[in-house]
Structure formats: structure tokens, C-alpha cells
XYZ file of C-alpha atoms in Angstrom:
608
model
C 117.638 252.310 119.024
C 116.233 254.033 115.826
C 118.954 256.405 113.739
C 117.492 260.123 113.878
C 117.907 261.887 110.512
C 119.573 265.038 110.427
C 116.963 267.149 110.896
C 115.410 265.492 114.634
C 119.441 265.265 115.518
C 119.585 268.618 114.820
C 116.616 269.299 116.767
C 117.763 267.108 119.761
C 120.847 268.943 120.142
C 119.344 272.284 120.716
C 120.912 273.192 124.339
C 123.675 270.645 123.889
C 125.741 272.289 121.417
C 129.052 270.438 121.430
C 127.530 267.333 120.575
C 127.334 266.486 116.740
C 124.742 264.496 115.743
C 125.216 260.710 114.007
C 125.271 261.627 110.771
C 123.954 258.905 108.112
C 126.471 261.314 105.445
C 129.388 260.111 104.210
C 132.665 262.088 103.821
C 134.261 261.045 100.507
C 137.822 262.664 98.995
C 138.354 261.582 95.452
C 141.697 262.478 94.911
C 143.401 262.761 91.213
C 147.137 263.485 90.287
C 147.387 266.632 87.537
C 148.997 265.136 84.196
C 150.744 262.705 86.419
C 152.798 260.871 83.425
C 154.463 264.414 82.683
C 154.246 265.027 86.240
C 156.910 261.921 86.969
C 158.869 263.119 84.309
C 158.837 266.802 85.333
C 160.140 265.530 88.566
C 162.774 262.381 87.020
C 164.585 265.977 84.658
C 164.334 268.606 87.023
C 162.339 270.715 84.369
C 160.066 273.805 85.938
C 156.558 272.921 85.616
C 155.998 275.818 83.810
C 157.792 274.155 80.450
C 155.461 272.627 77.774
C 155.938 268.822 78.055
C 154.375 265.837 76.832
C 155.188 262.161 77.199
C 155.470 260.517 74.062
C 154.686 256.754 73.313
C 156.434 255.871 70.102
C 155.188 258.590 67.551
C 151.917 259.703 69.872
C 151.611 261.992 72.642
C 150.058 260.039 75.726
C 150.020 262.964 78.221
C 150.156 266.653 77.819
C 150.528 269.059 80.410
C 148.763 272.377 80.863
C 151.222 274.960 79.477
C 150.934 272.928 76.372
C 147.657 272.513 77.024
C 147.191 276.046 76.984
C 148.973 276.087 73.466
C 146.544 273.864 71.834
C 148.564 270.642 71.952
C 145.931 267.488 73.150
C 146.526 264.317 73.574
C 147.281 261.210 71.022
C 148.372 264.326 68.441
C 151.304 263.167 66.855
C 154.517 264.896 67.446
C 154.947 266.301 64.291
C 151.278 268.084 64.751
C 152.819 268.977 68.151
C 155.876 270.390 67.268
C 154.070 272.832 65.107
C 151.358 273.686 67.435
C 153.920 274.283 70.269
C 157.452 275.070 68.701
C 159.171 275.177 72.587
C 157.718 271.508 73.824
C 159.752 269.101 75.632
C 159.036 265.773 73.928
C 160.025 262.342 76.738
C 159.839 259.255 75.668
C 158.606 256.766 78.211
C 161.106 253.998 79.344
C 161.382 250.799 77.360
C 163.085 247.133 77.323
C 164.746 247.237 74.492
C 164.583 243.285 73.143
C 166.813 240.818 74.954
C 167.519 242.934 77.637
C 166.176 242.100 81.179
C 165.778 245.920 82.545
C 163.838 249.034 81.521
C 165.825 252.240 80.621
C 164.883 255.656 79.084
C 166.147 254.955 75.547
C 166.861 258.325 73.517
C 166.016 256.555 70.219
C 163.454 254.074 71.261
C 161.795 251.510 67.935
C 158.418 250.273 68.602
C 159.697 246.935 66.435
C 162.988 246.978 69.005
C 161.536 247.974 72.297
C 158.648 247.594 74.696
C 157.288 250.163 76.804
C 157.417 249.829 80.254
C 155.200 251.550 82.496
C 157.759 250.572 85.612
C 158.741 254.268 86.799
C 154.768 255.392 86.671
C 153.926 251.864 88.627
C 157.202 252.974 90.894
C 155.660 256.584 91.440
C 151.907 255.610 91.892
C 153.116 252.989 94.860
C 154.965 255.466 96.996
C 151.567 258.278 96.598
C 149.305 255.520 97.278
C 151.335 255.074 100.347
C 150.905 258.655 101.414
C 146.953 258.298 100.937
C 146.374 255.313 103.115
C 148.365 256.458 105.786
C 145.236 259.429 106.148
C 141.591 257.274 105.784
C 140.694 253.955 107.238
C 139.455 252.972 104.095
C 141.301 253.946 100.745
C 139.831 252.264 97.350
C 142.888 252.984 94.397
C 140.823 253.912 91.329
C 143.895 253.710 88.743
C 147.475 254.976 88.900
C 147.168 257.903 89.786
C 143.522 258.675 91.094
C 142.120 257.323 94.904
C 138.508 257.497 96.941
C 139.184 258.235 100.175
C 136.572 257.574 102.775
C 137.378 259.887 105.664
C 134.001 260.141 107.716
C 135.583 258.873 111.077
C 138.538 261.191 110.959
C 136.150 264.240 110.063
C 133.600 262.803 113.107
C 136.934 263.651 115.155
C 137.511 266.910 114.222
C 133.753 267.741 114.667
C 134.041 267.520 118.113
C 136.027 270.524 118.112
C 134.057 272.886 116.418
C 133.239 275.691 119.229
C 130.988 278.224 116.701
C 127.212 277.991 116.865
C 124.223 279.754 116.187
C 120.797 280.270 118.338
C 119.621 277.134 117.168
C 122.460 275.231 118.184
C 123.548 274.339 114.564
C 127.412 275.174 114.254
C 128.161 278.080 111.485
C 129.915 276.766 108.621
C 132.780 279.498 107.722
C 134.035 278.891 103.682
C 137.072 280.373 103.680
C 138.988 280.656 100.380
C 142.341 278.865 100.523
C 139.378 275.669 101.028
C 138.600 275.434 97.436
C 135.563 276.167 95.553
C 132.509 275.418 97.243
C 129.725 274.981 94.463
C 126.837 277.176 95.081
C 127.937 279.014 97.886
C 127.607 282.615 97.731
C 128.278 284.087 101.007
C 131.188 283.186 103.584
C 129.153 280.939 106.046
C 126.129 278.834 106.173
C 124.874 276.630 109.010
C 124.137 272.945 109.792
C 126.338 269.972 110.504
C 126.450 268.345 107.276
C 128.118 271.332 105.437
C 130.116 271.156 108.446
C 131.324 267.582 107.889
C 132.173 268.335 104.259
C 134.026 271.978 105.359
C 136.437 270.141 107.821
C 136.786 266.799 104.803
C 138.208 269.775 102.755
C 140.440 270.713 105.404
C 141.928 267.667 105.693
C 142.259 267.268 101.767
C 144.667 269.881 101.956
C 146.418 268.230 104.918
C 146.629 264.821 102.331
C 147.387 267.234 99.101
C 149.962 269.250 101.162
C 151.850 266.039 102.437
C 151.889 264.425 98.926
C 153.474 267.655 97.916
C 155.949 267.869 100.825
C 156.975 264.327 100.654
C 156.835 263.700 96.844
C 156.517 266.576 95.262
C 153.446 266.099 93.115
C 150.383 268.168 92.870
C 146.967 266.617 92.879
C 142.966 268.000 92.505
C 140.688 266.614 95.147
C 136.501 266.594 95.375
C 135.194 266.645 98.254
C 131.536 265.080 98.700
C 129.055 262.579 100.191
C 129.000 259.957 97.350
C 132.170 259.062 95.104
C 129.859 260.411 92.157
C 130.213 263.632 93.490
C 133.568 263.590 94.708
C 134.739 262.240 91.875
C 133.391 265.225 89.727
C 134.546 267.681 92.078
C 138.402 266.614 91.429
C 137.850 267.106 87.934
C 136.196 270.568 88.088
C 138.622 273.129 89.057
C 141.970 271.430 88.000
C 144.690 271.685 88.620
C 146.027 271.684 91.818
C 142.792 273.162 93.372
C 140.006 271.238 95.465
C 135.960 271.447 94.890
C 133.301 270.934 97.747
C 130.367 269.769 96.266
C 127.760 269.541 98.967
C 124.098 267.671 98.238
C 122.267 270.643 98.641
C 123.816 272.046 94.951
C 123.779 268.536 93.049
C 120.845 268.594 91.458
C 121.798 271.690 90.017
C 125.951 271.090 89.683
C 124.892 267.580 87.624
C 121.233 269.015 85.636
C 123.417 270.166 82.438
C 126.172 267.732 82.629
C 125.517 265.340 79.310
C 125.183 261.777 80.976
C 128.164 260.398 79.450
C 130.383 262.560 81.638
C 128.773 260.632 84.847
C 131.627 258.213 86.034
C 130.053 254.483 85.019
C 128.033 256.193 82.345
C 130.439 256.903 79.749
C 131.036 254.633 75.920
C 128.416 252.526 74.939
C 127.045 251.851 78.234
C 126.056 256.084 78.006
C 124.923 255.388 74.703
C 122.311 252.911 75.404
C 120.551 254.363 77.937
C 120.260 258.031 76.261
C 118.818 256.037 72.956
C 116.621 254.052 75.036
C 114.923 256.967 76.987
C 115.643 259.794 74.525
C 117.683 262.024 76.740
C 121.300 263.392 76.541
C 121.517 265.193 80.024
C 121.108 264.127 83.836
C 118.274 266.602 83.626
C 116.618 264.495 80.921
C 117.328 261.781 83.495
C 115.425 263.557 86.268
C 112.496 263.827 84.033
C 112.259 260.167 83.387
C 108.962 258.708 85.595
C 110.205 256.139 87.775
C 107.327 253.516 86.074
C 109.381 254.509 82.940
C 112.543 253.500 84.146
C 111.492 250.443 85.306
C 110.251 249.456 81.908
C 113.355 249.567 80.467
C 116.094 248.568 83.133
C 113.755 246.451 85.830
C 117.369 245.491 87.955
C 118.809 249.156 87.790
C 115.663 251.950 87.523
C 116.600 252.574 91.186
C 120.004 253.158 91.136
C 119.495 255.421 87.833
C 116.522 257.473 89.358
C 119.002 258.695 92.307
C 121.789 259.842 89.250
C 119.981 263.203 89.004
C 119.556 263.615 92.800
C 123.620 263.043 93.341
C 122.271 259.926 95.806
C 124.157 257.321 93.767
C 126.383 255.744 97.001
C 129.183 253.514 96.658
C 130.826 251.653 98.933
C 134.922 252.643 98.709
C 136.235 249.095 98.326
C 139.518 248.637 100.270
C 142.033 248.003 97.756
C 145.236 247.132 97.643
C 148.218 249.188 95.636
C 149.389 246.314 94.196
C 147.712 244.489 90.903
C 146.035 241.249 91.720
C 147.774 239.806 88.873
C 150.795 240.680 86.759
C 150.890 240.485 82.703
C 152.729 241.338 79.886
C 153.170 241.477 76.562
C 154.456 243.004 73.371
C 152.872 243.304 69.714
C 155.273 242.046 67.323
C 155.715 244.270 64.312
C 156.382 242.984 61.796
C 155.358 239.585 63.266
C 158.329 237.198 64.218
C 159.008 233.371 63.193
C 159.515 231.600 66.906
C 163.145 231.173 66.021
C 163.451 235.264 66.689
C 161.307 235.004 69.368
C 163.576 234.196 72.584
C 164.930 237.672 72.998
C 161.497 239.002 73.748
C 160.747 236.090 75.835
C 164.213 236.750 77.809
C 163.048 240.591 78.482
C 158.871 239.563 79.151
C 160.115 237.059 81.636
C 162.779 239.309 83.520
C 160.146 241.935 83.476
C 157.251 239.633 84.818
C 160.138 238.658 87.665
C 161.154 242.235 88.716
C 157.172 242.725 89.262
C 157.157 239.867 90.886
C 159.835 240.430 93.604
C 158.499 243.770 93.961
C 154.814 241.895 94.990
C 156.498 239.903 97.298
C 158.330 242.336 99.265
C 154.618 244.205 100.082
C 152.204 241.035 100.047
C 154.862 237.992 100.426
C 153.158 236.001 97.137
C 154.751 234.457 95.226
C 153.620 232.683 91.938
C 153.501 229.233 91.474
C 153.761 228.784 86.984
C 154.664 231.724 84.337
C 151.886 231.518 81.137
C 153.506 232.084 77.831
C 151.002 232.898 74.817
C 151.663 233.130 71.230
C 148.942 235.138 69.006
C 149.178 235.179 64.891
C 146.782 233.165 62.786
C 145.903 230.810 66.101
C 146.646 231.113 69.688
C 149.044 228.701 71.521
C 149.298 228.811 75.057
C 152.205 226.890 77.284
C 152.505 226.727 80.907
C 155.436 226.101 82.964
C 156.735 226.255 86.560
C 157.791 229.503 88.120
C 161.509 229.063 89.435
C 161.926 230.035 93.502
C 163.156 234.044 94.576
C 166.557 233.283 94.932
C 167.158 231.739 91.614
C 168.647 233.150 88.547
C 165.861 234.455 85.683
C 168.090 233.273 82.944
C 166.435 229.908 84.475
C 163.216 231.058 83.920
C 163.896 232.538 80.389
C 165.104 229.397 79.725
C 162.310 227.575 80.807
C 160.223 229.635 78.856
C 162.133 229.474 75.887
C 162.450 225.138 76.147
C 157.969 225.352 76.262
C 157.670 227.229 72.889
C 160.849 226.663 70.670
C 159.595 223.634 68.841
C 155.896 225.405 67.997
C 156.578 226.319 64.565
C 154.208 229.590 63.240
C 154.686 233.556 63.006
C 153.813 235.574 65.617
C 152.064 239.276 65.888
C 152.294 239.112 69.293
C 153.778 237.444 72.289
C 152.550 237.612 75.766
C 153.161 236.154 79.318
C 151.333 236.219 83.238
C 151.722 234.948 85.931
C 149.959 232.825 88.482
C 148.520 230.915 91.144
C 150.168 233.384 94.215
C 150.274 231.777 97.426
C 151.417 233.590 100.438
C 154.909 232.519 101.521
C 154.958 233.777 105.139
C 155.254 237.077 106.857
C 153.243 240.116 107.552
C 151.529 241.183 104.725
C 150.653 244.461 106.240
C 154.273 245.233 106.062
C 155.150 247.370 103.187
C 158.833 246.899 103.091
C 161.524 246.258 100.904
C 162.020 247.521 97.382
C 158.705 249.689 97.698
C 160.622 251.962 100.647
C 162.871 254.110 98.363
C 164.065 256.156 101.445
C 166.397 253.152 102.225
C 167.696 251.963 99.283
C 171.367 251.744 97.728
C 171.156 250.736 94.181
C 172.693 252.357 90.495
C 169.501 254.612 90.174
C 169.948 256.137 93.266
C 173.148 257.827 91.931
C 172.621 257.456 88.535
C 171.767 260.915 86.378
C 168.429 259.926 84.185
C 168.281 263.232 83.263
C 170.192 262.968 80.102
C 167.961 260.358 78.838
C 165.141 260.231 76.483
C 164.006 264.120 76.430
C 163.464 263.992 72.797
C 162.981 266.512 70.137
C 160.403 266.829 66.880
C 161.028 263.253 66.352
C 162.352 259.958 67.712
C 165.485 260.932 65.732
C 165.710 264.306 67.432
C 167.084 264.600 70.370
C 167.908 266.955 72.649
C 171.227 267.172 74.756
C 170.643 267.688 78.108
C 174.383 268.092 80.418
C 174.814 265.177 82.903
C 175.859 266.067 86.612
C 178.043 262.567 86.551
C 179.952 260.731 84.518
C 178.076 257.874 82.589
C 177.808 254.848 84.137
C 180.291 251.940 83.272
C 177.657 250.031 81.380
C 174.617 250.374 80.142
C 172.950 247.294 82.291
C 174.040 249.353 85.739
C 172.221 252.260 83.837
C 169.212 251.033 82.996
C 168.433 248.676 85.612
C 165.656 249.326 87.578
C 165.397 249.753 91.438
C 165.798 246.770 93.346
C 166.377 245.423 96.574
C 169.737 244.436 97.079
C 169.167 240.744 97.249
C 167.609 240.870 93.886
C 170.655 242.457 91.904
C 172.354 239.881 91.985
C 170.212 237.857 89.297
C 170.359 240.839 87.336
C 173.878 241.712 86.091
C 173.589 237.562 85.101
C 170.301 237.837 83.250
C 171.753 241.064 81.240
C 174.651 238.629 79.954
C 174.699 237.701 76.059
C 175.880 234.329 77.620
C 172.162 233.293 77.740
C 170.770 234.144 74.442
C 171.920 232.982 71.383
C 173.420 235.834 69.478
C 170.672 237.026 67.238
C 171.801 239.749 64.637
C 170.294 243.327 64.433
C 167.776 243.465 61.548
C 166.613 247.001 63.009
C 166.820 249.620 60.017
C 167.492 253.247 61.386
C 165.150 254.823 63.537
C 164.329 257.321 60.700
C 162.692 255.108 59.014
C 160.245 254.026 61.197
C 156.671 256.266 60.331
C 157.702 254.802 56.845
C 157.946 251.168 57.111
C 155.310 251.241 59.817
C 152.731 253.134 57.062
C 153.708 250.346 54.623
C 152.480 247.209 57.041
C 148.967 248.742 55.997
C 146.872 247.879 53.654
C 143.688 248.545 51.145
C 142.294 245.188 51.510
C 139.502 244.060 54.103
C 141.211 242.247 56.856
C 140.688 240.526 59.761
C 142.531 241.809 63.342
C 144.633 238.730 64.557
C 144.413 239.836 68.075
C 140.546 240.179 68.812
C 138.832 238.907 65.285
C 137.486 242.210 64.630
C 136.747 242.654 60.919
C 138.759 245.930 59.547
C 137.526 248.523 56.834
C 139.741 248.232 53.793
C 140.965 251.591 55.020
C 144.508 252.275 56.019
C 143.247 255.202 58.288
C 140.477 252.222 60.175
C 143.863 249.720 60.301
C 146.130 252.716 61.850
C 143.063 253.601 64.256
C 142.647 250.350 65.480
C 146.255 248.998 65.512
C 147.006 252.257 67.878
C 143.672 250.799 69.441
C 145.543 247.605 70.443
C 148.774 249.785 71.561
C 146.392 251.919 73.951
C 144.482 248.901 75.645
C 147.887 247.484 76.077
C 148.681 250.609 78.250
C 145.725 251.318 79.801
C 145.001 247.131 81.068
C 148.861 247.356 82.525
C 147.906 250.508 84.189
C 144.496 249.553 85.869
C 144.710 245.909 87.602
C 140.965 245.845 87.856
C 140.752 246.474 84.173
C 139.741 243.767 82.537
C 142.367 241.097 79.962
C 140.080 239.391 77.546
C 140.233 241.969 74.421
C 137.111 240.921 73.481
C 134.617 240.421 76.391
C 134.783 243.321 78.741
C 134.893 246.764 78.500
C 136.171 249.202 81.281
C 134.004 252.085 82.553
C 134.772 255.959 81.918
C 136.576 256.269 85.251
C 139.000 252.861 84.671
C 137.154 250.077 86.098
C 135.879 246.991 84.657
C 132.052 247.333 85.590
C 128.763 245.605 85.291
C 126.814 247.371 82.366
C 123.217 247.458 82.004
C 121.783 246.482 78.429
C 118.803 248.558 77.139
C 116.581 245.376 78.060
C 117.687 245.703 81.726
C 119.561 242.729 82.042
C 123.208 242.943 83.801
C 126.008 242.073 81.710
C 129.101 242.691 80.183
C 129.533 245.119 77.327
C 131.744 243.447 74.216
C 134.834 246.027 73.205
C 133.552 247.289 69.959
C 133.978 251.342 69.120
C 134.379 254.025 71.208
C 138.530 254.462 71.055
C 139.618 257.654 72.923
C 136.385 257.200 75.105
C 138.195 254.333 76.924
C 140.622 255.989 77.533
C 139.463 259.404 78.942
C 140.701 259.795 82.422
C 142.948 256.990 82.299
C 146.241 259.442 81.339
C 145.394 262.467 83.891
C 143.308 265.393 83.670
């Protein structure tokens, strides 16, 4: 039987009012947490969302939120710049391992030399609102941490067969009321027909998804609502925060006309770049202009897909995707680099990190890996591989392990990295989420402990602020800092925090204080070459600061996005935090090499 469009469904139903047609429209929520780093920590310290924050990443702001927003501060300023901008800002620290220790805490003096971020309580936070998303769409696709397309078309269909309200025709009236959102282009309080219908009722039930996020977890969130993820994903970004767009097909050739193309998700960086130089064009409406014969001149495998950009036709399937990274890496940049003698204390903390993440896999997908891969970088690579010990055994093991692979490899190191793999499923349901991941249920030191008093910082690392503790500290700093496990697991980890597996390694760590200076002074006026993706360097210390903080952000951002991709010098991700297929101005698919564009990688990635 052939599908009616719209318009002879429409027709048909004349008479037979209660019965929607099949629609071939999609109903798309793309779904995007507001400053969600400072939200976390807004929520972790109890401080009103109406107090100028910003989480700080060593002397850089990674994530602002709007009341300091609204006082000029921006991203990647550096506290100092901050401080002045905003005099009242509330400067956290994100957590850290400080070296040798096997568990993240929020350090009040954290060293980049000492300590290595950890992105655990963002990871920890992004799980549990994932959760809450796929428990309202059939099909969920996680974009990054803290962003989601969900395809809700069946549950809409559902609610359409409700709708009572109809006009002569027989095409149901369409009522916009306010507390919906914005609805681009639409002037008056109704309109008619069954696709503006579909979208109305997808905005409804964005607020039913924002609202229980809020109720449950306590986070606000943006959501577009559309037919395409293009679209949807726009929408979130137009109104923020905590407000919703409808962005219906009839207004997207308008909505997109002025937008410059590198704002279109996909289209951002050099991939942006290529195609506006290629066709001489800077907006979608330049785009639109474009004759088709034209496009297909210059990208023969993609002219279709760009021709429906202006039109808002660009459809993508929403991938079903699981919340937890296909694979699991780590690593730290060693500054200044490190003989391999000094070496196993970061080895110790990489390896107990790599093992928390990995017990926390198991308990949602029941993998496990089967080797842990160690990698040294400096003026070569060396790469070792050895056997990942079993769940239930100690990680000073592993550390061990690790530690037996490398310690006769004699060289000096600027960084040090480590991944797992080969998973293989070790029984059980692994459409279960359980364990660990169900914080409801779970006993363990953070669950009492007070985090508030840690890490709200002042103008500088060596600033900080007192903030009063409800509890007494805890008896140690290992059942303060540990991260939240299952119970089985703690067992491993009050062993692994014991000096008794490390050698005793003196401090060499000069006062925090110090740092900015003896940081500035690793630069230099001489051409050089970047150990870590053979990128030749201006003899500029301004181009080496740029592109050492580079290396710092890609860290952050690949540990972040699972999809993203590892090789620092192959792939790049797209605008909206995907690794993607570009297409080169001869209109052949590849991938695009990481050269340039710094904070355009990156936009997105932190929260809007």
C-alpha cells in the first residue's frame, strides 16, 4: 500500500476526524544541559544558582555560568582576567588524582605537575541524566556528556490520538500556549494541521523529560524541538537557558537563511571552511543559492545532502547509543617530563583510575577487559601490553604489572598514557543498569562525606576560600577522596591507597605559588617540534602556550566524548562533538587532519 503525504492524508481524513494521518515527520528533542560543569558543582556546594561560578582547570576557566556570563567573564579567560572582570566569582577546581594515589578528590591546591584531572564526578552526573532520558524515547542517541537526541515520534503518535479540537476541514487546531516555549515564526496563538500538531504535543512532553530531570536531579536543561536533529539541535541552543524552542519546517528556511554556515552542527572548523572557500558563500542563504549542477561539481558524493542544508531537510537517523564509552583511556602530560624511574606513581594512579572505570562498565554492560596498554611519549613512542588482572583482584596487582612492562625502558617522558581492551561480555543481562551506577542504593564514604569544603577556590590556586563543614573531617584522606563504589569494590581500594606498594618517592613539588612561573619558563624562543603530534611550533612562546593548552583541552574533550576520536593527528571531531566523515573541497569523503582551529573544537563541548 502506497504512503499518502500529508496533504492526501489530510484530505482523506475529512469526516473522520479522530484519526491522525501516518505521518512521514519525525519528532526529534535535542536536549542540552545549561553550563552543566558549574551546574554539578552548583549542586556538589549547595551554592544558589544565582552566584557567579566558574570551573577552573589548573589556571583556565573551562565553564562559566550565566551570572558571570552576564559580567563579561567567557570561557578559557584566565582567573586572574576573571577575578577582575567579576570581583564576587566562585572559582572550583575540578577533582584530580593527585600522583600515586588510586582515587580522585577535590584538591584545594591542585599542581598540574602533581595532579591529574579527573572528569569522574561529570562522567558520574552525565550517567544518572542519561538514565532519566532513555527511560522517555524508544530511541535515545547520547551526543556528549551532557547533550542527547531524543527520537520521540511513537510516543507523540500516542498522544495524537487524543487530540479532540478540529476545524471544518477536519485538520486539528494547533493551540501555542506560552509555558511551551518559543515557537519560531508563530505569531498568533493557534494554527492548524497535524504536523504542527506532532511537534506542539513533542514540546509537551519535553517539559515532561526537562521537568523530571529537574525533580529527580535537580539540573536544568534547554531542549529543541523539531523534525530533523539539525533543527532540533539549533532550537536547544536558541533560547537558553532553561527554556525550550519549536522549530517547525514551515520557518526553516527562514530560522537557518542568516545563520553563517559554520554554526550548522557538522559544518563547523575546517570542514566549514572549505566549503564556504570553495563556493564563495558564508551563509546557509549563500547555500540556497548554489545551483544544484554547481554543487555537484565540487562535492559529487555530498551535493545532495548539502542542497537540503538550506531547506532544514538534512535527516539523521538518532543512533541508539549507549551511556557508557566504548572504550576507556587515560593519560597525563608530564610536565616537566619524567625519567621512567619517577614514573610508577603515575602509573599506580592511571591504572587504579582505568580499574574504577572499569568496574563501573561492568556493573551496566558486564565487560570486562582482557589486557591494560601502557604508552610512553617523549622523543619516540613505546608501547607495552600486558594482561588485565580478574574483578576480584587487588589493583596494586595490576599497578604492578604495569610497572614490571616499562621499568627497564630507559628514556624521559612528556607524557604517559594507558587503555584498555579487548571487552568480552562475562555473563548477565546487559540491559540491567545496576550496581555502582544506582546511587539511590548505595552506602559508601561519599554518601556521608561533606565535599563542600573542598576545592572552591579563590583568585588563584593559592587562594582559597573557607567554606564551614556540616561534619567532622573524615579519618583519612583515602576514605575522603575515594570515589563511589560498589561495596565489593572497596575493598581493593583502602589496599591500593597504601604506600606499601610504591616505593617511597620524595616530593620534588615546589609551592603551588610558583606554578604560572615555572610553567612560563618551560617555554621557549626557539622553533620546536611538539613531541606529542609532530606539529612544527612558531618560535613564539604565546604559539607554544596556545598549543600546549591545545593538548590539555583535547585531553578533556576525547575523555568526555567516547565517539571522539584518539589519534591526535588523524581525525578531527565535528562542531557538535562527534568524530565525523568530512567532505574535502574535491568531493571525496575523508578524514580531516587536526591542524588549527583551537577553541572551534571545542565549542559546545563545555555547555552553552
Amino acid at each position: 500500500m502506497a504512503t499518502l503525504t500529508t496533504a492526501e492524508a489530510e484530505k482523506e481524513n475529512v469526516g473522520n476526524k479522530r484519526k491522525p494521518p501516518q505521518l512521514s515527520t519525525r519528532a526529534i528533542l535535542h536536549i542540552d544541559l545549561d553550563c552543566f560543569y558549574c551546574q554539578v558543582e552548583h549542586h556538589r556546594l549547595e551554592i544558589p544558582y544565582t552566584t557567579p561560578l566558574a570551573v577552573q582547570q589548573w589556571f583556565s576557566l573551562v565553564a562559566v555560568n550565566y551570572p558571570a556570563r552576564a559580567a563579561g567573564v567567557t570561557r578559557f579567560m584566565t582567573i586572574v582576567d576573571a577575578k577582575k572582570q567579576c570581583p564576587e566569582i566562585t572559582f572550583v577546581h575540578v577533582a584530580t588524582y593527585k600522583e600515586g594515589d588510586g582515587y580522585w578528590a577535590y584538591h584545594p591546591k591542585a599542581d598540574q605537575r602533581t595532579h591529574k584531572v579527573s572528569l569522574d564526578p561529570y562522567r558520574e552526573a552525565s550517567a544518572e541524566i542519561m538514565g532519566v532520558f532513555q527511560r522517555f524515547a524508544t530511541s535515545m542517541q547520547k551526543a556528549s556528556v551532557d547533550e542527547a537526541y531524543l527520537d520521540v515520534t511513537d510516543n507523540v503518535a500516542e498522544m495524537m490520538l487524543q487530540h479532540d479540537e478540529f476545524d471544518e476541514d477536519g485538520l486539528p487546531i494547533v493551540r501555542w500556549t506560552t509555558d511551551l516555549g518559543v515557537a519560531v515564526g508563530q505569531t498568533g496563538d493557534t494554527s492548524t494541521g497535524w504536523e504542527d500538531l506532532q511537534l506542539m504535543l513533542a514540546a509537551r512532553y519535553a517539559q515532561t523529560v526537562r521537568k523530571a530531570l529537574m525533580d529527580e536531579l535537580g539540573y536544568t536543561c534547554s531542549a529543541g524541538v523539531a523534525h530533523t536533529k539539525m533543527l532540533a539541535k539549533l532550537g536547544s541552543g536558541a533560547n537558553k537557558p532553561n527554556q525550550q524552542t519549536i522549530l517547525r519546517q514551515s520557518e526553516a528556511v527562514g530560522f537557518l537563511a542568516p545563520m553563517p554556515l559554520s554554526k550548522i552542527p557538522s559544518f563547523g572548523g575546517k570542514h566549514g571552511q572549505e566549503i564556504s572557500q570553495a563556493l564563495g558563500i558564508t551563509t546557509v542563504a549563500d547555500l540556497g543559492a548554489i545551483p544544484l549542477a554547481t554543487l555537484q561539481r565540487h562535492f559529487p558524493n555530498s551535493y545532495h545532502e548539502l542542497s537540503l542544508v538550506p531547506l532544514g531537510k538534512l535527516s539523521e537517523s538518532i543512533l541508539p547509543s549507549s551511556t557508557i564509552a566504548k572504550s576507556l583511556g587515560s593519560n597525563k602530560s608530564l610536565r616537566p617530563p619524567l625519567p621512567t624511574a619517577r614514573l610508577r606513581p603515575w602509573l599506580h594512579t592511571l591504572t587504579c583510575e582505568l580499574y574504577t572505570r572499569s568496574h563501573a562498565r561492568y556493573a551496566t554492560t558486564y565487560e570486562w577487559p582482557k589486557f591494560l596498554g601502557v604508552t610512553l611519549g617523549g622523543d619516540r613512542t613505546v608501547t607495552r601490553r600486558v594482561d588485565m588482572v580478574g574483578r576480584d583482584v587487588d589493583v596494586s596487582k595490576m599497578s604492578e604489572r604495569v610497572w614490571m612492562s616499562v621499568k627497564d625502558v630507559e628514556g624521559v617522558w612528556g607524557s604517559v598514557g594507558m587503555s584498555v581492551g579487548g571487552l568480552r561480555n562475562q555473563g548477565g543481562d546487559t540491559g540491567v543498569m545496576k550496581g555502582w551506577l544506582d546511587r539511590k542504593d548505595q552506602t559508601h564514604p561519599l554518601a556521608t562525606r561533606d565535599t563542600k569544603a573542598e576545592s572552591v577556590t579563590g583568585e588563584i590556586a593559592s587562594s582559597t576560600v573557607d567554606v564551614p563543614q556540616k561534619m567532622n573531617p573524615p579519618a583519612s584522606t583515602a576514605e575522603a577522596s575515594s570515589p563511589r563504589l560498589p561495596t565489593a569494590f572497596q575493598s581493593w581500594l583502602s589496599n591500593s591507597t597504601s604506600t606499601s606498594t610504591l616505593s617511597p618517592i620524595p616530593s620534588t613539588s615546589p609551592p603551588n605559588t610558583t606554578a604560572i612561573a615555572e610553567d612560563e619558563a618551560q617555554l621557549t624562543t626557539e622553533a620546536i617540534t611538539c613531541t606529542l603530534c609532530d606539529t612544527p611550533i612558531p618560535p613564539s612562546p604565546t604559539a607554544q602556550r596556545e598549543h600546549r593548552d591545545f593538548h590539555a583541552a583535547m585531553d578533556l574533550h576525547r575523555e568526555m566524548n567516547p565517539a571522539a576520536p584518539r589519534n591526535n593527528k588523524r581525525t578531527l571531531p565535528s562542531s557538535d562533538g562527534h568524530q565525523s566523515t568530512r567532505m574535502a573541497s574535491n568531493g571525496k569523503k575523508g578524514v580531516k587532519k587536526r591542524k588549527g582551529e583551537q577553541q572551534g573544537l571545542l565549542d559546545g563541548f563545555f555547555g552553552a
